[in-house]
Coordinates of C-alpha atoms in Angstrom, one line a residue:
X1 CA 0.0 0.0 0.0
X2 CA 1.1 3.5 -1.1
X3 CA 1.5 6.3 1.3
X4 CA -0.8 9.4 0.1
X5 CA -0.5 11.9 1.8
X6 CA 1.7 12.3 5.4
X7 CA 2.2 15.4 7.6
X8 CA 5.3 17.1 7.7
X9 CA 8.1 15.5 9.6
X10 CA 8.4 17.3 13.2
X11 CA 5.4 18.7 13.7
X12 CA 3.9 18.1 16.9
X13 CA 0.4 16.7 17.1
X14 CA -2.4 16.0 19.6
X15 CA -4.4 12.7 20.1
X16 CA -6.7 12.4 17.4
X17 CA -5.5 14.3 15.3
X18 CA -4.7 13.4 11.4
X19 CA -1.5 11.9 10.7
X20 CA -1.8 10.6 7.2
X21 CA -3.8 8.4 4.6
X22 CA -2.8 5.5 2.5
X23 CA -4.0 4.6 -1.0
X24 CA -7.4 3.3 -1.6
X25 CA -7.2 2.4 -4.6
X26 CA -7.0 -1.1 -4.6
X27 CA -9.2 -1.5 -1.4
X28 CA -12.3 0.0 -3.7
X29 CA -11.3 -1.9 -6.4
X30 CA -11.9 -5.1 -3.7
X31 CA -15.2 -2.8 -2.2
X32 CA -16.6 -2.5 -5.6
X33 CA -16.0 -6.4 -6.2
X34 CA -17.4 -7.7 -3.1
X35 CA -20.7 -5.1 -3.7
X36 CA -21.2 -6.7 -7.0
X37 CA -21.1 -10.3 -5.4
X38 CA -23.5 -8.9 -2.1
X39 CA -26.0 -8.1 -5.4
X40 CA -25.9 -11.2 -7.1
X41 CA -26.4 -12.9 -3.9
X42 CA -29.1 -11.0 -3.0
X43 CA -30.6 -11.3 -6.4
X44 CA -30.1 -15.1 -5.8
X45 CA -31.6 -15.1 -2.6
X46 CA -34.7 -13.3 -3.9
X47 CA -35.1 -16.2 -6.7
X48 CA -34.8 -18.9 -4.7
X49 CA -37.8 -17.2 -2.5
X50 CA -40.1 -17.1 -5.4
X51 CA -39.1 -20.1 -7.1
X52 CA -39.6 -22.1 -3.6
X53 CA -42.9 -19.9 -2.9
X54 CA -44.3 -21.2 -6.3
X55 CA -42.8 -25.0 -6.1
X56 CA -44.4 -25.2 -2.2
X57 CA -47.9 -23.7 -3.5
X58 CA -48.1 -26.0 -6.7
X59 CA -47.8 -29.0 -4.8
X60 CA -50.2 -27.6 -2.3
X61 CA -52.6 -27.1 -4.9
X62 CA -52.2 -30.6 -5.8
X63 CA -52.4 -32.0 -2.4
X64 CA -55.9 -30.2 -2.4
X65 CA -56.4 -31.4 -6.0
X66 CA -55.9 -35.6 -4.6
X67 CA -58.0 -35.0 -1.4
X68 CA -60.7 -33.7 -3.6
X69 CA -60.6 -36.8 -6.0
X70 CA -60.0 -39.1 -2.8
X71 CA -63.2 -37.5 -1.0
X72 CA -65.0 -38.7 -4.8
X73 CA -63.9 -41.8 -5.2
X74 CA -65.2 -42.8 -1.6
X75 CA -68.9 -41.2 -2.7
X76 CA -68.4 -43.2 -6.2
X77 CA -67.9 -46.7 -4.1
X78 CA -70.9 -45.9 -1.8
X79 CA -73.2 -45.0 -4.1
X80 CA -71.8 -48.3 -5.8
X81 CA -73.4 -50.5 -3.2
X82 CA -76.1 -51.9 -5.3
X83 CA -73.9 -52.0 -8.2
X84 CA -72.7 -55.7 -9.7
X85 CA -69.5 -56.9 -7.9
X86 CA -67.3 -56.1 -11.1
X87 CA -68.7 -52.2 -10.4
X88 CA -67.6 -52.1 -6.7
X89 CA -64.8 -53.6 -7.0
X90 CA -63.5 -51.2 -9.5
X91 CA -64.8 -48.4 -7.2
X92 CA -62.6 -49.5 -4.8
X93 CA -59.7 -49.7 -6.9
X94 CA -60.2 -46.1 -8.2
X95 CA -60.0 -44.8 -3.8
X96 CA -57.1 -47.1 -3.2
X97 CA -55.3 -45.4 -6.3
X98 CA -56.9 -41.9 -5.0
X99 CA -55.4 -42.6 -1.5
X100 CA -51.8 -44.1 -2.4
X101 CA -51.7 -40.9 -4.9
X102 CA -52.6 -38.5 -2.0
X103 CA -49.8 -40.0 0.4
X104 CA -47.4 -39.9 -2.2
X105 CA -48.1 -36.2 -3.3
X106 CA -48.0 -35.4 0.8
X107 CA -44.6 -37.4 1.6
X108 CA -43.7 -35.1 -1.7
X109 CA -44.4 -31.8 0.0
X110 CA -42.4 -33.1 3.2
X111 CA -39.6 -33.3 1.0
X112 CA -39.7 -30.6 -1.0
X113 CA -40.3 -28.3 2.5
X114 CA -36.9 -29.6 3.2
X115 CA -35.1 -29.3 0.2
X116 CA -36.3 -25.8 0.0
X117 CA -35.2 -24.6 4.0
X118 CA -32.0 -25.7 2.9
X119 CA -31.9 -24.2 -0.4
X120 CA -33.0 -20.9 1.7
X121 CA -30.5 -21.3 4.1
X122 CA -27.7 -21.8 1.7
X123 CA -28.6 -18.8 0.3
X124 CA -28.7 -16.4 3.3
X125 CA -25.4 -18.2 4.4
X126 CA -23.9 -16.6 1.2
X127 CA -25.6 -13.9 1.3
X128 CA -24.6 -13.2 5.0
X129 CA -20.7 -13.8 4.2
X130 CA -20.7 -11.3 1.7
X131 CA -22.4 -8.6 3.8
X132 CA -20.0 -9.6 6.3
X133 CA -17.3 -8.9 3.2
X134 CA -18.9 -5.9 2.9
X135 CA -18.9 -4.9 6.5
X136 CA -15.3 -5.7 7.3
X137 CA -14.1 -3.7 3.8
X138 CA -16.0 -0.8 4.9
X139 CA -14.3 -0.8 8.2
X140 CA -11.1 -1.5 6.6
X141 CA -11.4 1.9 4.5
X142 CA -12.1 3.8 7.5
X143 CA -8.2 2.8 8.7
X144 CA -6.8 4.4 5.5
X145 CA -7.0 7.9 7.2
X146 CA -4.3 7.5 9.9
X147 CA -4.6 9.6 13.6
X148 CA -2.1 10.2 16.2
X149 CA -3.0 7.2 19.1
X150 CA -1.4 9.9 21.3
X151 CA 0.3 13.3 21.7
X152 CA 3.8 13.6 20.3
X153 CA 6.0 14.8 17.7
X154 CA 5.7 13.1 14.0
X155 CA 9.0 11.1 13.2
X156 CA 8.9 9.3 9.9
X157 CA 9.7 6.0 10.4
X158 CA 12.4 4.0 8.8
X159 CA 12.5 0.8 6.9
X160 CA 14.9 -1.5 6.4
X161 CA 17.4 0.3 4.5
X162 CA 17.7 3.1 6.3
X163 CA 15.4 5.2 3.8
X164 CA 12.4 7.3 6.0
X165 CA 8.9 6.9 4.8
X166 CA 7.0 9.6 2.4
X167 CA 4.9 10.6 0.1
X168 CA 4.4 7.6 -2.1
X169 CA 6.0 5.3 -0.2
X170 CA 5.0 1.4 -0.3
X171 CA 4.8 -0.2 2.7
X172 CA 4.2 -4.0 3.5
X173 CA 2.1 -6.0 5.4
X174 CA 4.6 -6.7 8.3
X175 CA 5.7 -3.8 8.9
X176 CA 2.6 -0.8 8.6
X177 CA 3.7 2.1 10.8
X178 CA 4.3 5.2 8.8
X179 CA 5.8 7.6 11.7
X180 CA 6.6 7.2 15.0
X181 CA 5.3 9.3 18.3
X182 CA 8.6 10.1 20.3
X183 CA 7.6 10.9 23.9
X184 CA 8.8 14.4 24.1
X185 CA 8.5 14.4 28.2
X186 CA 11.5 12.1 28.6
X187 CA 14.3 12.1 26.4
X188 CA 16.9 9.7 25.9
X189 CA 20.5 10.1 25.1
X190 CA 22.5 6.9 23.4
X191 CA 25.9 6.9 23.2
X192 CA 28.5 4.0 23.0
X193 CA 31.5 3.3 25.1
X194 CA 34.9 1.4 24.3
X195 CA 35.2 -2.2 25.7
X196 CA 38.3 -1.2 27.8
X197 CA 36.3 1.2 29.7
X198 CA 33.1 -0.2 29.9
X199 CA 34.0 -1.8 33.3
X200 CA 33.9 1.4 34.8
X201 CA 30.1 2.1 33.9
X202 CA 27.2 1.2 35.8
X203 CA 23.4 1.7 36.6
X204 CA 22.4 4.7 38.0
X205 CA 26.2 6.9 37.3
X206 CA 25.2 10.7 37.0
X207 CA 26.1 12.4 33.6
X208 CA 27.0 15.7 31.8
X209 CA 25.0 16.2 28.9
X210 CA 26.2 18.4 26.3
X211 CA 24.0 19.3 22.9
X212 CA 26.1 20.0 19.5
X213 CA 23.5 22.6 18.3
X214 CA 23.3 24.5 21.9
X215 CA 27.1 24.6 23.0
X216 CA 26.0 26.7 25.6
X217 CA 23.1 24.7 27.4
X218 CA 24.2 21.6 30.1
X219 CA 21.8 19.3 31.0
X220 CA 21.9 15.9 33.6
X221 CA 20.9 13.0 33.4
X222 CA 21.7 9.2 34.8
X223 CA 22.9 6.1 33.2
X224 CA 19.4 3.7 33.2
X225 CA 21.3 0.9 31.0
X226 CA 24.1 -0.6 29.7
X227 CA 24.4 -3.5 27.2
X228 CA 25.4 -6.1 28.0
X229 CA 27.0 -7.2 24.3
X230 CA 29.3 -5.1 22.4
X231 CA 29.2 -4.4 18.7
X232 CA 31.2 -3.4 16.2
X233 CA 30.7 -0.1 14.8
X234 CA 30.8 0.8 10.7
X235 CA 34.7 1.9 9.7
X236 CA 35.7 0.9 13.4
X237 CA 37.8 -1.7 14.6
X238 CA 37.0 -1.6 18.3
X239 CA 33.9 -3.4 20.1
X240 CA 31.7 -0.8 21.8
X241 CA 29.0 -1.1 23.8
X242 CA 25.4 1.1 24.2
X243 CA 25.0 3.1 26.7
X244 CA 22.0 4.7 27.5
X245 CA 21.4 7.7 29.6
X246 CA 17.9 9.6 30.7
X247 CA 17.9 13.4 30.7
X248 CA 16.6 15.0 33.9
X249 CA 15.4 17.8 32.5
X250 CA 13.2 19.3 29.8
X251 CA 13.7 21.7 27.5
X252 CA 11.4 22.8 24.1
X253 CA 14.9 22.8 22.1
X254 CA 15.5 19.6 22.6
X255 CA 14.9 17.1 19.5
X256 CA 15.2 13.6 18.2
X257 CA 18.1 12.3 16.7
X258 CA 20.1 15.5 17.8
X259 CA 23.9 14.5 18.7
X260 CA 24.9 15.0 22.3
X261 CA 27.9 14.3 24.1
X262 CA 28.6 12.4 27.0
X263 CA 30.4 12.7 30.2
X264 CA 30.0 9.9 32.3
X265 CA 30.9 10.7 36.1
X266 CA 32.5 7.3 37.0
X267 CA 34.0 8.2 40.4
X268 CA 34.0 11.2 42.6
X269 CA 37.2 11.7 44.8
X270 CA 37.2 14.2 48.1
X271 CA 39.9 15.6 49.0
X272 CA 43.1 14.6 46.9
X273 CA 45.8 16.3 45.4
X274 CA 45.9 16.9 41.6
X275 CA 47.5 18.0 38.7
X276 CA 47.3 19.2 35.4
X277 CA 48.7 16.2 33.1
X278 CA 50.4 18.3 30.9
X279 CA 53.1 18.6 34.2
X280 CA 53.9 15.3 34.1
X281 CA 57.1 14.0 32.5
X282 CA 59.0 10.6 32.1
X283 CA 62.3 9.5 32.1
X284 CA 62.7 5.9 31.7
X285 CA 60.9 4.3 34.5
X286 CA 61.1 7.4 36.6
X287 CA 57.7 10.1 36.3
X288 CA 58.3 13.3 38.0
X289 CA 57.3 17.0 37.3
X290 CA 59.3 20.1 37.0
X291 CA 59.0 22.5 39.9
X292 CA 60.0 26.2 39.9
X293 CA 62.6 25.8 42.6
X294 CA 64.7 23.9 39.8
X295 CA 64.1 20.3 40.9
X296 CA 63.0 17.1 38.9
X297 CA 60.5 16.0 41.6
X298 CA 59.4 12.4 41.8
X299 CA 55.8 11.8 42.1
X300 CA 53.4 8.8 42.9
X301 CA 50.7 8.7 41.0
X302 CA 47.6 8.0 40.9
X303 CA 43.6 7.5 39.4
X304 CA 43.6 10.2 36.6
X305 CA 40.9 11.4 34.0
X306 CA 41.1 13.1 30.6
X307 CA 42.5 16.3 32.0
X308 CA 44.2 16.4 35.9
X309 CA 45.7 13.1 37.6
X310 CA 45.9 12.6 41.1
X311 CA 49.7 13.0 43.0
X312 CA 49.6 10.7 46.3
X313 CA 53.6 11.1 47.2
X314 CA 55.9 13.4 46.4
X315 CA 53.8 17.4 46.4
X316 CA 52.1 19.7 48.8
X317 CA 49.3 21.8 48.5
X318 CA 51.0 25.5 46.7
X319 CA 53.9 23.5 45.2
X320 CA 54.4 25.3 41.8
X321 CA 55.2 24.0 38.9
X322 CA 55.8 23.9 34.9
X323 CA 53.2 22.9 32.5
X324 CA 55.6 23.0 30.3
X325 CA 59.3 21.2 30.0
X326 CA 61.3 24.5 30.9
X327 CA 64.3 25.5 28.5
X328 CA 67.4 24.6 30.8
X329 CA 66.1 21.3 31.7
X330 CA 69.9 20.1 32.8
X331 CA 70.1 22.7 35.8
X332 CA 67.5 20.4 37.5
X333 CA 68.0 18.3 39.6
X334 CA 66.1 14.9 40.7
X335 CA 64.0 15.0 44.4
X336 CA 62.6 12.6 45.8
X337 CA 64.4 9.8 44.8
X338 CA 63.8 7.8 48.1
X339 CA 60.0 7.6 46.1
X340 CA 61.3 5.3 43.5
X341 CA 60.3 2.1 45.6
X342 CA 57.1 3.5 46.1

């Protein structure tokens, strides 16, 4: 079935309200088909009335017809009671014959009674299916004028190519709906994390939501799921996994199919010393940071994230230093070294 005519995409409707309409085409092609039969059948049905109604009142005329000639033939053998034997005895041949015709004619009319209920029935039986056609086209035709089930904004829905359903558009059998009804109250952002890290995500981890269009709005929102088999993504080599996050709030810019970014908050840490990556330097198996009293400080470190990591040994609190490796590097000298166990 064709698509006709379709709302625009993104326009938000109420319950009720029109959505689109198929082609009918073919449906009254099948209407105008299964009228024509509903006709002939009633046409048929009509027949069969009169033709019964006739049959039924012949043979009742003749049923009359044989009692009257029975009723005779008994007056022709009593008035026959004087008559030679030869003239009684045909008398009573004629009423025998009279009789045996009667009871014939009547076990006749029993019959034909029956055959005609079921020639009747047979014909209101086909008669019924067809208005029953009828009836189940008609409501079929009213479905061709699609309405929103609720309130939402119109999506077009996708087949299985990818391609989003329009204007003259087929669509099978298996698959009918022509748009789709996102629920605009809570929104949903899908994004899809690397295998190595996907350990560190869990149910109900709080999130930074960031919207490509808006730069400046921030939203929040929670991680509701996480899949539990990875995929591979087109042109990617790595296995990733969905992740799903719910917004907390709402907001009238916010669309389908916009693309957000992500920041999951995997673990909050009180009270710890940090600092700026770019500050941290290696030497072989040695990692220390350039201070501005002119020593290569060894550090300990620790848990990090994509922009600060965490010193446990080897800094205070105000101890300043390079973000940068400075230009006399060689006037430095190591600190700390007693941390290298560590």
């Amino acid at each position: 079935v064709k698509i006709q005519d379709l709302i625009p995409e993104g326009t938000v409707v109420d319950s009720g309200q029109w959505v689109a309409t198929l082609d009918r085409s073919e449906a009254d092609n099948s209407l105008k088909d299964i009228l024509d039969n509903l006709e002939q059948k009633e046409s048929e049905y009509m027949r069969t009335k009169l033709d019964t109604t006739m049959q039924l009142r012949e043979l009742r005329d003749q049923l009359f017809n044989l009692s009257f000639a029975m009723e005779e033939a008994e007056i022709t053998l009593e008035q026959s009671q004087y008559e030679p034997p030869a003239a009684i005895r045909q008398a009573q041949i004629e009423l025998e014959k009279a009789k045996r015709a009667y009871d014939q004619a009547e076990q006749n009319y029993g019959l034909k009674v029956q055959q005609s209920k079921a020639e009747m029935r047979e014909a209101e039986i086909n008669m019924a299916r067809d208005r029953r056609s009828k009836d189940e086209m008609e409501a079929v035709m009213q479905k061709f004028d699609i309405y929103a089930p609720s309130s939402g904004m119109v999506i077009y829905k996708k087949d299985w190519s990818g391609q989003k359903r329009t204007a003259g558009t087929e669509i099978n059998t298996w698959d009918l709906a022509v748009a789709t009804l996102p629920d605009l109250s809570t929104m949903i952002s899908m994004t899809y994390v690397n295998e190595i890290d996907i350990s560190k995500l869990t149910k109900g981890q709080k999130v930074r939501i960031g919207v490509d269009a808006f730069p400046e709005k921030e939203f929040t929102g929670e991680v509701f799921e996480v899949a539990n088999i990875g995929q591979q993504l087109p042109n990617t080599d790595a296995k990733v996994f969905e992740v799903r996050i719910e917004l907390n709030e709402r907001d009238t810019i916010l669309r389908p199919s916009m693309t957000t970014s992500n920041m999951v908050i995997t673990q909050v840490l009180d009270s710890v010393l940090f600092i700026p990556l770019e500050a941290v330097h290696a030497n072989d198996s040695l990692t220390f940071v350039y201070t501005r009293d002119n020593k290569k400080q060894i550090v300990v470190l620790g848990e990090s994230n994509e922009n600060h990591i965490i010193v446990e040994m080897g800094l205070n609190k105000g101890d300043r230093l390079y973000l940068s490796m400075p230009g006399d590097t060689e006037s430095f000298k190591y600190s700390g070294l007693e941390l290298v166990k560590e």
